[in-house]
Coordinates of C-alpha atoms (C1' of nucleotides) in Angstrom, one line a residue:
Chain A
M151 CA -4.6 -26.7 18.5
S152 CA -6.6 -25.2 15.7
N153 CA -5.0 -25.5 12.2
Q154 CA -6.9 -22.7 10.5
K155 CA -5.0 -20.7 8.0
P156 CA -4.3 -17.2 9.1
S157 CA -5.5 -14.4 6.9
L158 CA -5.9 -10.7 6.7
P159 CA -9.1 -8.7 6.1
K160 CA -9.5 -7.5 2.5
G161 CA -7.6 -4.4 1.7
T162 CA -5.3 -4.5 4.7
R163 CA -1.6 -5.3 4.6
D164 CA 1.3 -6.2 6.9
F165 CA 4.5 -4.2 6.5
G166 CA 7.8 -6.0 6.9
P167 CA 11.1 -4.5 8.0
I168 CA 12.1 -3.3 4.5
Q169 CA 8.7 -1.9 3.8
M170 CA 8.7 -0.1 7.1
A171 CA 12.1 1.4 6.5
R172 CA 10.8 2.8 3.2
R173 CA 7.5 4.0 4.7
N174 CA 9.3 5.7 7.5
Y175 CA 11.5 7.4 5.0
I176 CA 8.4 8.9 3.4
F177 CA 6.8 9.7 6.7
D178 CA 9.9 11.5 7.9
T179 CA 10.2 13.5 4.8
I180 CA 6.7 14.7 5.0
K181 CA 6.9 15.4 8.7
K182 CA 10.1 17.4 8.3
T183 CA 8.4 19.6 5.7
F184 CA 5.2 20.2 7.8
K185 CA 7.3 21.2 10.8
L186 CA 9.5 23.5 8.6
F187 CA 6.3 25.3 7.6
G188 CA 5.1 25.8 11.2
Y189 CA 2.6 23.1 11.5
E190 CA 2.0 21.3 14.9
Q191 CA 1.1 17.7 15.2
I192 CA -2.0 16.3 16.8
E193 CA -3.7 12.9 16.9
T194 CA -7.3 11.9 17.3
P195 CA -8.8 8.5 18.2
A196 CA -9.2 5.8 15.6
M197 CA -12.9 5.7 16.3
E198 CA -15.4 8.5 16.5
N199 CA -19.0 8.6 17.4
L200 CA -21.0 7.8 14.3
S201 CA -22.9 11.1 14.7
V202 CA -19.6 12.9 14.0
L203 CA -18.9 11.0 10.9
T204 CA -22.2 10.4 9.1
G205 CA -23.5 13.0 6.7
K206 CA -20.1 14.5 6.1
Y207 CA -19.0 12.6 3.0
G208 CA -22.3 12.3 1.1
D209 CA -24.4 9.2 0.8
E210 CA -21.7 7.2 -0.8
G211 CA -19.2 8.1 1.9
D212 CA -21.7 6.9 4.6
Q213 CA -21.8 3.5 2.9
L214 CA -18.0 3.3 3.1
L215 CA -17.8 3.9 6.9
F216 CA -16.7 1.0 9.0
K217 CA -19.2 0.8 11.9
I218 CA -18.2 -0.6 15.3
L219 CA -20.7 -2.9 17.0
N220 CA -21.8 -1.8 20.4
S221 CA -20.3 -3.8 23.3
G222 CA -22.2 -6.2 25.4
D223 CA -25.6 -7.7 24.5
F224 CA -26.3 -5.1 21.8
M225 CA -29.3 -7.0 20.5
S226 CA -31.2 -6.7 23.7
K227 CA -31.5 -3.0 23.3
A228 CA -32.5 -3.2 19.6
D229 CA -36.0 -3.0 18.4
S230 CA -36.3 -6.3 16.6
S231 CA -39.7 -5.4 15.1
D232 CA -38.0 -3.1 12.7
L233 CA -35.4 -5.2 11.0
N234 CA -33.8 -3.3 8.1
S235 CA -30.2 -2.1 8.0
N236 CA -31.1 1.6 8.1
T237 CA -33.1 1.5 11.2
L238 CA -31.2 -1.3 13.0
L239 CA -27.8 0.2 12.5
P240 CA -28.1 3.2 14.8
Q241 CA -29.4 0.9 17.5
I242 CA -26.5 -1.5 17.5
A243 CA -23.6 0.7 16.4
E244 CA -22.8 4.1 17.8
K245 CA -19.1 4.3 16.8
G246 CA -17.2 4.2 13.6
L247 CA -13.6 4.2 12.3
R248 CA -12.4 7.5 11.0
Y249 CA -12.8 8.0 7.3
D250 CA -10.4 10.9 6.9
L251 CA -8.5 13.2 9.1
T252 CA -10.3 16.5 8.2
V253 CA -13.6 15.8 9.9
P254 CA -12.1 14.6 13.2
F255 CA -9.9 17.7 13.0
A256 CA -13.0 19.9 12.6
R257 CA -14.5 18.2 15.7
Y258 CA -11.2 18.8 17.5
V259 CA -11.2 22.5 16.6
V260 CA -14.8 22.9 17.9
M261 CA -14.1 21.1 21.1
N262 CA -10.9 22.9 21.8
R263 CA -11.8 26.3 20.4
H264 CA -10.9 28.2 23.6
E265 CA -7.4 26.7 23.9
I266 CA -6.5 27.0 20.2
N267 CA -4.3 29.9 19.0
F268 CA -5.7 30.9 15.6
P269 CA -4.8 30.7 12.9
F270 CA -4.1 27.1 13.8
K271 CA -1.7 25.2 11.7
R272 CA -1.9 21.5 12.4
F273 CA -0.6 18.3 10.9
Q274 CA -1.8 14.8 11.5
I275 CA -0.4 11.5 10.3
Q276 CA -2.7 8.5 11.1
P277 CA -4.5 5.7 9.3
V278 CA -8.0 6.0 8.0
W279 CA -10.4 3.3 7.0
R280 CA -12.8 3.0 4.1
A281 CA -15.0 0.0 3.3
D282 CA -14.2 0.4 -0.4
R283 CA -13.5 -2.4 -2.8
P284 CA -9.7 -2.6 -2.9
Q285 CA -7.8 -2.3 -6.2
K286 CA -4.6 -0.9 -7.5
G287 CA -3.5 1.9 -5.2
R288 CA -6.7 1.6 -3.1
Y289 CA -6.7 0.0 0.3
R290 CA -9.2 -0.3 3.1
E291 CA -6.7 0.9 5.7
F292 CA -4.2 3.6 4.6
Y293 CA -2.4 6.5 6.1
Q294 CA -3.1 10.1 5.4
C295 CA -0.7 12.9 6.2
D296 CA -2.9 16.0 6.6
A297 CA -1.8 19.6 7.0
D298 CA -4.6 22.2 7.5
V299 CA -4.8 25.8 8.6
V300 CA -8.0 27.0 10.1
G301 CA -9.0 30.5 11.2
T302 CA -7.7 32.5 8.3
D303 CA -8.9 33.3 4.7
S304 CA -5.3 34.2 3.7
L305 CA -4.4 32.8 0.3
L306 CA -0.9 32.4 1.6
C307 CA -2.1 29.1 3.0
E308 CA -3.0 27.9 -0.5
A309 CA 0.3 29.0 -1.8
E310 CA 2.2 27.2 1.0
I311 CA 0.4 24.0 0.2
V312 CA 1.9 24.2 -3.3
L313 CA 5.3 24.9 -1.7
M314 CA 5.1 21.9 0.6
I315 CA 4.1 19.5 -2.1
N316 CA 6.9 20.8 -4.2
R317 CA 9.4 20.3 -1.4
V318 CA 8.3 16.8 -0.3
F319 CA 8.4 15.5 -3.9
A320 CA 11.8 17.1 -4.5
D321 CA 13.1 15.3 -1.3
L322 CA 11.6 12.0 -2.4
M323 CA 13.2 12.4 -5.9
I324 CA 9.9 12.3 -7.6
T325 CA 10.5 14.7 -10.5
D326 CA 7.7 14.3 -13.0
Y327 CA 4.4 15.3 -11.4
S328 CA 1.7 17.9 -11.7
I329 CA -0.1 19.9 -9.0
K330 CA -3.5 20.5 -10.5
I331 CA -5.3 23.6 -9.1
N332 CA -8.7 24.9 -9.6
N333 CA -11.2 26.9 -7.6
R334 CA -14.7 25.8 -6.7
K335 CA -15.9 29.3 -7.3
I336 CA -14.9 29.2 -10.9
L337 CA -16.9 26.0 -11.2
S338 CA -19.9 27.7 -9.6
G339 CA -19.4 30.6 -12.1
I340 CA -19.5 28.2 -15.0
A341 CA -22.6 26.6 -13.7
E342 CA -24.2 30.0 -13.3
T343 CA -23.1 31.1 -16.7
I344 CA -24.7 28.1 -18.5
G345 CA -27.9 28.7 -16.6
A346 CA -27.6 25.8 -14.1
P347 CA -26.6 27.5 -10.9
G348 CA -25.7 25.2 -8.1
Q349 CA -25.2 22.3 -10.4
E350 CA -21.4 22.4 -10.5
G351 CA -21.2 19.1 -8.8
P352 CA -22.8 16.9 -11.5
L353 CA -21.3 19.2 -14.1
C354 CA -17.8 18.5 -13.0
V355 CA -18.3 14.8 -12.6
A356 CA -19.2 14.7 -16.3
I357 CA -16.6 17.2 -17.6
D358 CA -13.9 15.4 -15.6
K359 CA -14.3 12.5 -18.0
L360 CA -13.5 14.6 -21.1
D361 CA -10.1 13.0 -21.6
K362 CA -11.5 9.6 -21.2
I363 CA -14.7 9.5 -23.2
G364 CA -14.7 12.6 -25.3
Q365 CA -16.8 15.7 -25.7
E366 CA -19.8 14.0 -27.2
K367 CA -20.2 11.4 -24.5
V368 CA -19.8 14.1 -21.9
N369 CA -22.6 16.1 -23.4
E370 CA -24.8 13.0 -23.5
E371 CA -24.1 12.4 -19.8
L372 CA -24.9 16.0 -19.0
I373 CA -28.3 15.8 -20.7
Q374 CA -28.8 12.5 -18.8
R375 CA -28.1 14.3 -15.6
G376 CA -30.8 16.8 -16.3
F377 CA -28.9 19.7 -18.0
S378 CA -30.8 21.5 -20.7
T379 CA -29.7 21.5 -24.3
S380 CA -29.0 25.3 -24.1
S381 CA -26.8 24.8 -21.0
V382 CA -24.8 22.1 -22.8
E383 CA -24.4 24.4 -25.8
K384 CA -23.2 27.3 -23.6
L385 CA -20.6 25.0 -22.1
A386 CA -18.9 24.6 -25.5
P387 CA -16.2 27.3 -25.0
I388 CA -15.0 25.4 -21.9
Y389 CA -13.8 22.5 -24.0
D390 CA -11.7 24.9 -26.1
L391 CA -9.7 26.3 -23.3
K392 CA -6.1 25.8 -24.4
G393 CA -2.8 27.4 -24.0
D394 CA -0.8 28.6 -21.0
K395 CA -2.3 29.7 -17.7
E396 CA -2.6 33.3 -18.6
T397 CA -4.5 32.6 -21.8
V398 CA -6.9 30.3 -20.1
I399 CA -7.5 32.7 -17.3
N400 CA -8.1 35.5 -19.7
S401 CA -10.5 33.5 -21.7
L402 CA -12.4 32.6 -18.6
K403 CA -12.5 36.2 -17.5
T404 CA -14.5 36.9 -20.6
Y405 CA -16.6 33.8 -20.4
L406 CA -17.5 34.4 -16.7
Q407 CA -17.9 38.2 -17.0
D408 CA -21.5 38.1 -15.7
S409 CA -20.7 35.8 -12.8
E410 CA -19.5 37.6 -9.7
I411 CA -18.6 34.4 -7.9
G412 CA -16.8 33.1 -11.0
L413 CA -14.6 36.2 -11.3
K414 CA -13.9 36.0 -7.6
G415 CA -12.6 32.5 -8.1
L416 CA -10.3 33.6 -10.9
E417 CA -9.0 36.4 -8.8
E418 CA -8.2 34.0 -5.9
L419 CA -6.5 31.7 -8.3
E420 CA -4.3 34.4 -9.8
E421 CA -3.4 35.6 -6.3
V422 CA -2.2 32.1 -5.3
F423 CA -0.1 31.8 -8.5
Q424 CA 1.4 35.2 -7.7
L425 CA 2.2 34.3 -4.2
V426 CA 4.0 31.1 -5.3
K427 CA 5.9 33.2 -7.8
D428 CA 6.9 35.8 -5.3
F429 CA 8.2 33.0 -3.1
G430 CA 10.5 32.2 -5.9
L431 CA 9.2 28.8 -6.9
S432 CA 9.2 27.8 -10.6
E433 CA 5.8 27.1 -12.0
D434 CA 6.9 23.9 -13.7
H435 CA 4.8 21.6 -11.7
I436 CA 1.7 23.7 -11.3
A437 CA -1.2 23.5 -13.7
F438 CA -4.5 25.3 -13.7
E439 CA -7.2 22.6 -14.4
P440 CA -10.6 24.3 -15.0
T441 CA -12.3 21.0 -15.0
L442 CA -10.8 19.6 -11.8
A443 CA -13.8 18.9 -9.5
R444 CA -13.1 16.6 -6.5
G445 CA -16.0 14.9 -4.9
L446 CA -16.0 16.1 -1.3
S447 CA -18.9 18.5 -0.9
Y448 CA -17.4 20.8 1.6
Y449 CA -14.8 22.5 -0.6
T450 CA -15.6 26.1 -1.4
G451 CA -12.5 27.7 -2.7
A452 CA -9.2 26.4 -4.0
I453 CA -9.0 22.7 -5.0
F454 CA -5.8 20.7 -5.4
E455 CA -4.9 17.3 -6.7
V456 CA -1.5 15.8 -7.4
K457 CA -0.7 13.2 -10.1
V458 CA 2.6 11.6 -10.8
A459 CA 3.4 11.1 -14.4
H460 CA 4.2 7.7 -16.0
V461 CA 2.7 5.6 -13.3
S462 CA -0.6 3.8 -13.0
I463 CA -1.5 5.1 -9.6
G464 CA -4.2 7.7 -9.1
S465 CA -3.8 11.0 -7.3
V466 CA -1.3 10.9 -4.5
S467 CA -2.4 14.0 -2.8
G468 CA -5.4 16.3 -2.7
G469 CA -7.1 19.0 -0.8
G470 CA -8.8 22.3 -0.8
R471 CA -10.4 25.2 1.0
Y472 CA -13.6 24.8 3.0
D473 CA -15.3 27.8 4.4
N474 CA -17.6 26.2 6.9
L475 CA -16.4 22.8 7.9
T476 CA -16.9 23.4 11.6
G477 CA -20.4 24.8 11.0
V478 CA -22.1 21.4 11.3
F479 CA -20.6 21.2 14.8
G480 CA -22.0 24.6 15.8
M481 CA -19.0 26.8 15.2
E482 CA -19.7 29.2 12.3
G483 CA -17.4 31.3 10.2
V484 CA -14.2 29.4 10.5
S485 CA -12.5 29.0 7.2
G486 CA -9.8 26.4 6.6
V487 CA -7.7 25.0 3.9
G488 CA -5.7 21.8 3.9
F489 CA -4.5 18.8 2.0
S490 CA -3.3 15.3 2.4
F491 CA -0.5 13.1 1.2
G492 CA -1.4 9.5 0.6
V493 CA 1.6 7.6 1.9
D494 CA 0.5 4.3 0.6
R495 CA 0.1 5.6 -2.9
I496 CA 3.4 7.5 -2.8
Y497 CA 5.0 4.3 -1.8
D498 CA 3.5 2.5 -4.8
V499 CA 4.6 5.3 -7.1
M500 CA 8.2 5.2 -5.8
D501 CA 8.2 1.5 -6.1
E502 CA 7.0 1.7 -9.7
L503 CA 9.6 4.3 -10.4
A504 CA 12.3 2.3 -8.7
L505 CA 13.2 5.2 -6.4
F506 CA 13.8 3.2 -3.3
Q507 CA 17.3 2.1 -4.4
N508 CA 18.4 5.6 -3.5
I509 CA 17.7 5.2 0.2
Q510 CA 19.7 3.0 2.4
L511 CA 18.5 1.1 5.5
E512 CA 19.8 2.4 8.8
G513 CA 20.1 -0.9 10.5
T514 CA 22.7 -2.6 12.6
Q515 CA 26.2 -1.3 11.8
V516 CA 28.3 -4.0 13.5
L517 CA 27.6 -7.7 14.3
I518 CA 29.8 -9.4 16.9
T519 CA 30.3 -13.1 16.4
T520 CA 32.0 -15.4 18.8
F521 CA 33.6 -18.9 18.8
D522 CA 33.1 -19.9 22.4
E523 CA 31.9 -18.9 25.8
P524 CA 34.9 -16.7 26.8
S525 CA 34.8 -14.8 23.6
Y526 CA 31.1 -14.3 24.1
R527 CA 31.8 -12.7 27.5
Y528 CA 34.4 -10.4 25.9
G529 CA 31.9 -9.7 23.1
L530 CA 29.4 -8.3 25.7
Q531 CA 32.0 -5.8 26.9
V532 CA 32.7 -4.8 23.3
L533 CA 29.0 -4.5 22.6
A534 CA 28.5 -2.1 25.5
T535 CA 31.5 0.0 24.3
L536 CA 30.2 0.2 20.7
R537 CA 26.6 1.1 21.8
G538 CA 28.0 3.6 24.2
A539 CA 29.6 5.3 21.3
G540 CA 26.3 5.5 19.5
I541 CA 27.0 2.7 17.0
A542 CA 24.1 0.3 16.3
A543 CA 25.6 -3.0 17.3
E544 CA 24.4 -6.5 18.2
L545 CA 26.0 -9.7 19.5
F546 CA 24.9 -12.9 17.9
P547 CA 22.9 -14.3 20.8
E548 CA 24.2 -17.9 20.8
A549 CA 27.7 -18.2 22.1
G550 CA 30.0 -20.0 19.7
A551 CA 27.3 -20.9 17.2
K552 CA 28.6 -22.1 13.9
M553 CA 30.5 -19.2 12.2
K554 CA 28.7 -19.9 9.0
K555 CA 25.3 -19.4 10.7
Q556 CA 26.5 -16.2 12.4
M557 CA 28.0 -14.7 9.2
N558 CA 24.9 -15.7 7.2
Y559 CA 22.7 -13.9 9.7
G560 CA 24.8 -10.7 9.3
D561 CA 24.9 -11.1 5.5
K562 CA 21.2 -11.4 5.2
K563 CA 20.6 -8.5 7.5
Q564 CA 23.0 -6.5 5.3
I565 CA 25.1 -5.6 8.3
P566 CA 28.2 -3.8 6.9
F567 CA 30.8 -4.9 9.5
V568 CA 31.4 -8.0 11.6
C569 CA 33.7 -8.3 14.6
I570 CA 34.9 -11.8 15.0
I571 CA 36.1 -12.9 18.5
G572 CA 38.0 -16.0 19.3
S573 CA 40.6 -17.0 21.9
E574 CA 43.4 -15.0 20.1
E575 CA 41.3 -11.8 20.1
V576 CA 40.4 -12.2 23.8
A577 CA 44.0 -12.7 24.6
Q578 CA 45.0 -9.5 22.8
Q579 CA 41.9 -7.6 23.8
K580 CA 41.4 -6.9 20.1
L581 CA 38.9 -7.8 17.4
T582 CA 39.0 -9.1 13.9
F583 CA 37.1 -6.4 12.1
K584 CA 35.7 -7.5 8.8
N585 CA 34.2 -5.4 6.1
M586 CA 31.4 -7.5 4.6
S587 CA 31.3 -5.9 1.2
T588 CA 35.0 -6.1 0.5
G589 CA 35.9 -9.1 2.6
E590 CA 38.9 -7.3 4.1
Q591 CA 39.7 -7.8 7.7
Q592 CA 42.1 -6.4 10.2
L593 CA 42.9 -6.8 13.9
L594 CA 41.8 -3.7 15.8
T595 CA 41.0 -2.4 19.3
P596 CA 37.4 -1.3 20.1
T597 CA 38.6 2.3 20.2
E598 CA 40.1 2.0 16.7
I599 CA 36.9 0.6 15.4
I600 CA 34.8 3.4 17.0
R601 CA 37.1 5.9 15.4
M602 CA 36.6 4.3 12.0
L603 CA 32.8 4.3 12.3
T604 CA 32.1 7.7 13.7
Chain B
rG269 C1' -22.8 -1.4 -4.7
rU270 C1' -22.2 -3.3 -10.4
rG271 C1' -19.1 -6.3 -13.9
rA272 C1' -14.9 -9.2 -14.8
rU273 C1' -10.4 -12.0 -13.1
rU274 C1' -7.2 -15.1 -10.1
rG275 C1' -5.9 -19.2 -6.6
rU276 C1' -0.8 -25.7 -7.4
rA277 C1' 5.8 -26.0 -2.3
rG278 C1' 8.1 -20.2 1.6
rC279 C1' 8.4 -17.3 -3.5
rU280 C1' 7.7 -17.3 -9.2
rC281 C1' 5.3 -20.6 -12.0
rA282 C1' 4.8 -25.7 -15.2
rG283 C1' 1.2 -29.6 -15.1
rC284 C1' -1.5 -32.1 -22.4
rU285 C1' -8.5 -33.9 -24.5
rG286 C1' -10.0 -35.8 -16.8
rG287 C1' -5.9 -41.4 -16.0
rU288 C1' -1.0 -44.4 -11.4
rU289 C1' 3.6 -42.1 -6.5
rA290 C1' 1.8 -33.5 -8.7
rG291 C1' 7.0 -31.1 -11.1
rA292 C1' 10.9 -27.0 -12.1
rG293 C1' 13.7 -22.7 -10.8
rC294 C1' 14.8 -19.7 -6.7
rG295 C1' 14.8 -20.0 -1.4
rC296 C1' 15.3 -23.2 3.0
rU297 C1' 18.2 -27.2 6.0
rG298 C1' 22.6 -30.3 6.2
rG299 C1' 27.3 -31.5 3.9
rU300 C1' 31.7 -30.1 0.8
rU301 C1' 35.0 -26.4 4.8
rU302 C1' 36.0 -28.3 13.3
rG303 C1' 38.5 -19.6 13.0
rU304 C1' 34.8 -16.7 8.5
rG305 C1' 29.1 -14.9 4.8
rG306 C1' 28.1 -14.2 -0.7
rA307 C1' 30.3 -18.6 -5.5
rU308 C1' 30.5 -24.3 -7.0
rC309 C1' 29.1 -29.2 -6.3
rC310 C1' 26.2 -33.1 -3.4
rA311 C1' 22.2 -34.6 -0.4
rG312 C1' 17.5 -33.5 2.1
rA313 C1' 13.0 -31.4 3.9
rG314 C1' 8.6 -29.1 2.3
rG315 C1' 2.0 -29.6 -1.2
rU316 C1' -5.5 -31.7 2.5
rC317 C1' -3.6 -28.5 -5.6
rG318 C1' -7.9 -21.7 -1.6
rC319 C1' -12.4 -23.9 1.0
rG320 C1' -17.2 -26.7 0.7
rG321 C1' -20.3 -29.6 -2.3
rG322 C1' -21.4 -32.1 -7.0
rU323 C1' -20.5 -35.1 -11.8
rU324 C1' -17.3 -39.5 -12.8
rC325 C1' -14.7 -46.1 -12.3
rG326 C1' -11.2 -41.9 -11.6
rA327 C1' -10.9 -34.6 -10.6
rA328 C1' -5.3 -29.9 -9.7
rC329 C1' -8.2 -30.2 -14.5
rC330 C1' -15.5 -30.3 -15.6
rC331 C1' -20.1 -28.0 -12.8
rC332 C1' -22.2 -25.1 -8.5
rG333 C1' -21.4 -22.2 -4.2
rU334 C1' -18.0 -19.6 -1.1
rC335 C1' -13.6 -16.9 0.3
rC336 C1' -9.2 -14.6 -1.4
rU337 C1' -6.3 -11.9 -5.3
rU338 C1' -6.2 -8.6 -9.2
rC339 C1' -8.7 -5.1 -12.5
rA340 C1' -12.6 -1.7 -14.5
rC341 C1' -17.0 1.3 -13.2
rC342 C1' -18.4 4.6 -9.0
rC343 C1' -15.7 7.4 -5.8
rC344 C1' -11.1 8.5 -3.8
rA345 C1' -5.3 9.0 -0.9

RNA sequence: GUGAUUGUAGCUCAGCUGGUUAGAGCGCUGGUUUGUGGAUCCAGAGGUCGCGGGUUCGAACCCCGUCCUUCACCCCA
C-alpha cells in the first residue's frame, strides 16, 4: 500500500453533486437556447493532431497548448543530437489537447464539407485545455459552449448572437451585464486613418488599457510599440468619443471618412443594431465599444465580449466573425461567425451574486426506510410502484438499520419525503408518509402517495 | 513566461520573542431516545504542522529548495 497524498493537476477541479447540479442547470439553459435558434450539436475529440492546432492562436497560444507525448519508445525515434525544446517537440509529440472549439470546428467543416448543409449552424459543449497559470476565473481545464454559423455573410447571425446571450442571461437571472460590440474593420479604419495601416492589433492592446492606466500611459506605450508621434496625435479624437451609440457612430463616420474599410465596419455595426431592434429586443445590455480588440488574430468583422457588472470575474463570453478560418485547411471563402459561453466563469459569477439559491436540486423525492426484514421486502414493492409512476425514489439499502441513521441520510440528501415501514404498515399495506420540512406524517396507501406527488 | 502570496484536524482558523503531551468552533462517531431526521446535553475519534534539507540543546515558528493555493502582469472563457 502506498500512502501518497492524492492531488489534482494545477488548474483542474473535481465537481461534487451540488456543483454538478448547478453546472448542469447552466448547461441546460444554454443548450435549450442554442436549439431554439436552430443550432445542431456536434462533438470533436479531446485531442487533435498538433499540426491542426499550432499556428492558429499566435505564438503565445502555441505556448499554452498541452502536448501529448507519443506512445511507445518515443525517444528512440528522436534525434538526440539536436536537443532543444523547439526541435525535439515535433519528434516526440504529434498530438495536443484542444485549446478552443473553433479551430476543431473549422477542421470538421473542411473534412465534412460535402455532407454539410450550408449555412451550417452548429453548437458544441466540451472542455478545452490551456497551460495557463491559473488565477481567479481562470482554469487549465474549462468548458466552452460554442455556437457558430459558417457559410453565410448575413449579419443576422451577429444579431442572433446578441439575442442568444440576452436570452441565456435572462434565464439565469443575471440582470446586470453588458454585451460589448465592436467591428474589426473599424479598428482597421482607425489604424489606416492615423497612418499605421495593419497595426490595429498592437493599437488595440494599448487602447484597451485606457480605463486602467490613462491616456498618457497609453500614448507612451504606443510610442514604445513603434507608432509615430503624428499617429499618436491623430488618435486623440478616439479618446473623446462619448455619448450614446448614435453620437459615437456619427463622430466616427467623420473621423473615418477617408477609410473605406472603416466605413464598411460602421455600416455593418449599424445593421446589426438595426436587426436587433427589428427583432424587438431592448438595447439596454448592448454597448458599442470602439476600443474593444480581442486577441485572436482570425477575427475580421464583428467582435463581441460580455462582462457581468459588480463581479470580479473577467469576460464570461466572447466571439466574433472570421472570414477565412477554414482557409488554413485549404477551403477558401467560407465566412463564419460564432461565440462562446464560459460555463466555469458563469458559475463563478452566479456564485458571487448568490443566484444559485433560486434553483432547486432535482434529486430523490422519496426515501423508504424500514424497521426489519419483512418491511424491507414490502419496501421493495413500494419502491417499484413509486418508480413506475415516475417518482425518483430510493430504499435505504440496509434492512432495519437504525432509524436515526436512515432519517439522517435522507435529511442530509435533502429528500423532501420519507416513507416509514414497520410491522403495522406491512399489515395494513400502507405507509407512514412523512413530510421532512414540516414533520407532519400520515398513514397512506402507495396510490394515495403517488397522487400527492404527481 | 515575469512578480508576489499561501499552506496547522474533514472544513474555517488560533498557536506569543523558537521551549514539555499542538488548540478552538463547526463537522464526524457513539450515547441521551430499542418506531422517527433537524434542537439540547454528555462522551469519543481524528494532526508525519504541504514535502525535502539546513541552523539549534530544542523548530509549527528561523534559513534554503520544492510542490500546492491565491493574486497581479500577459493573454483569455
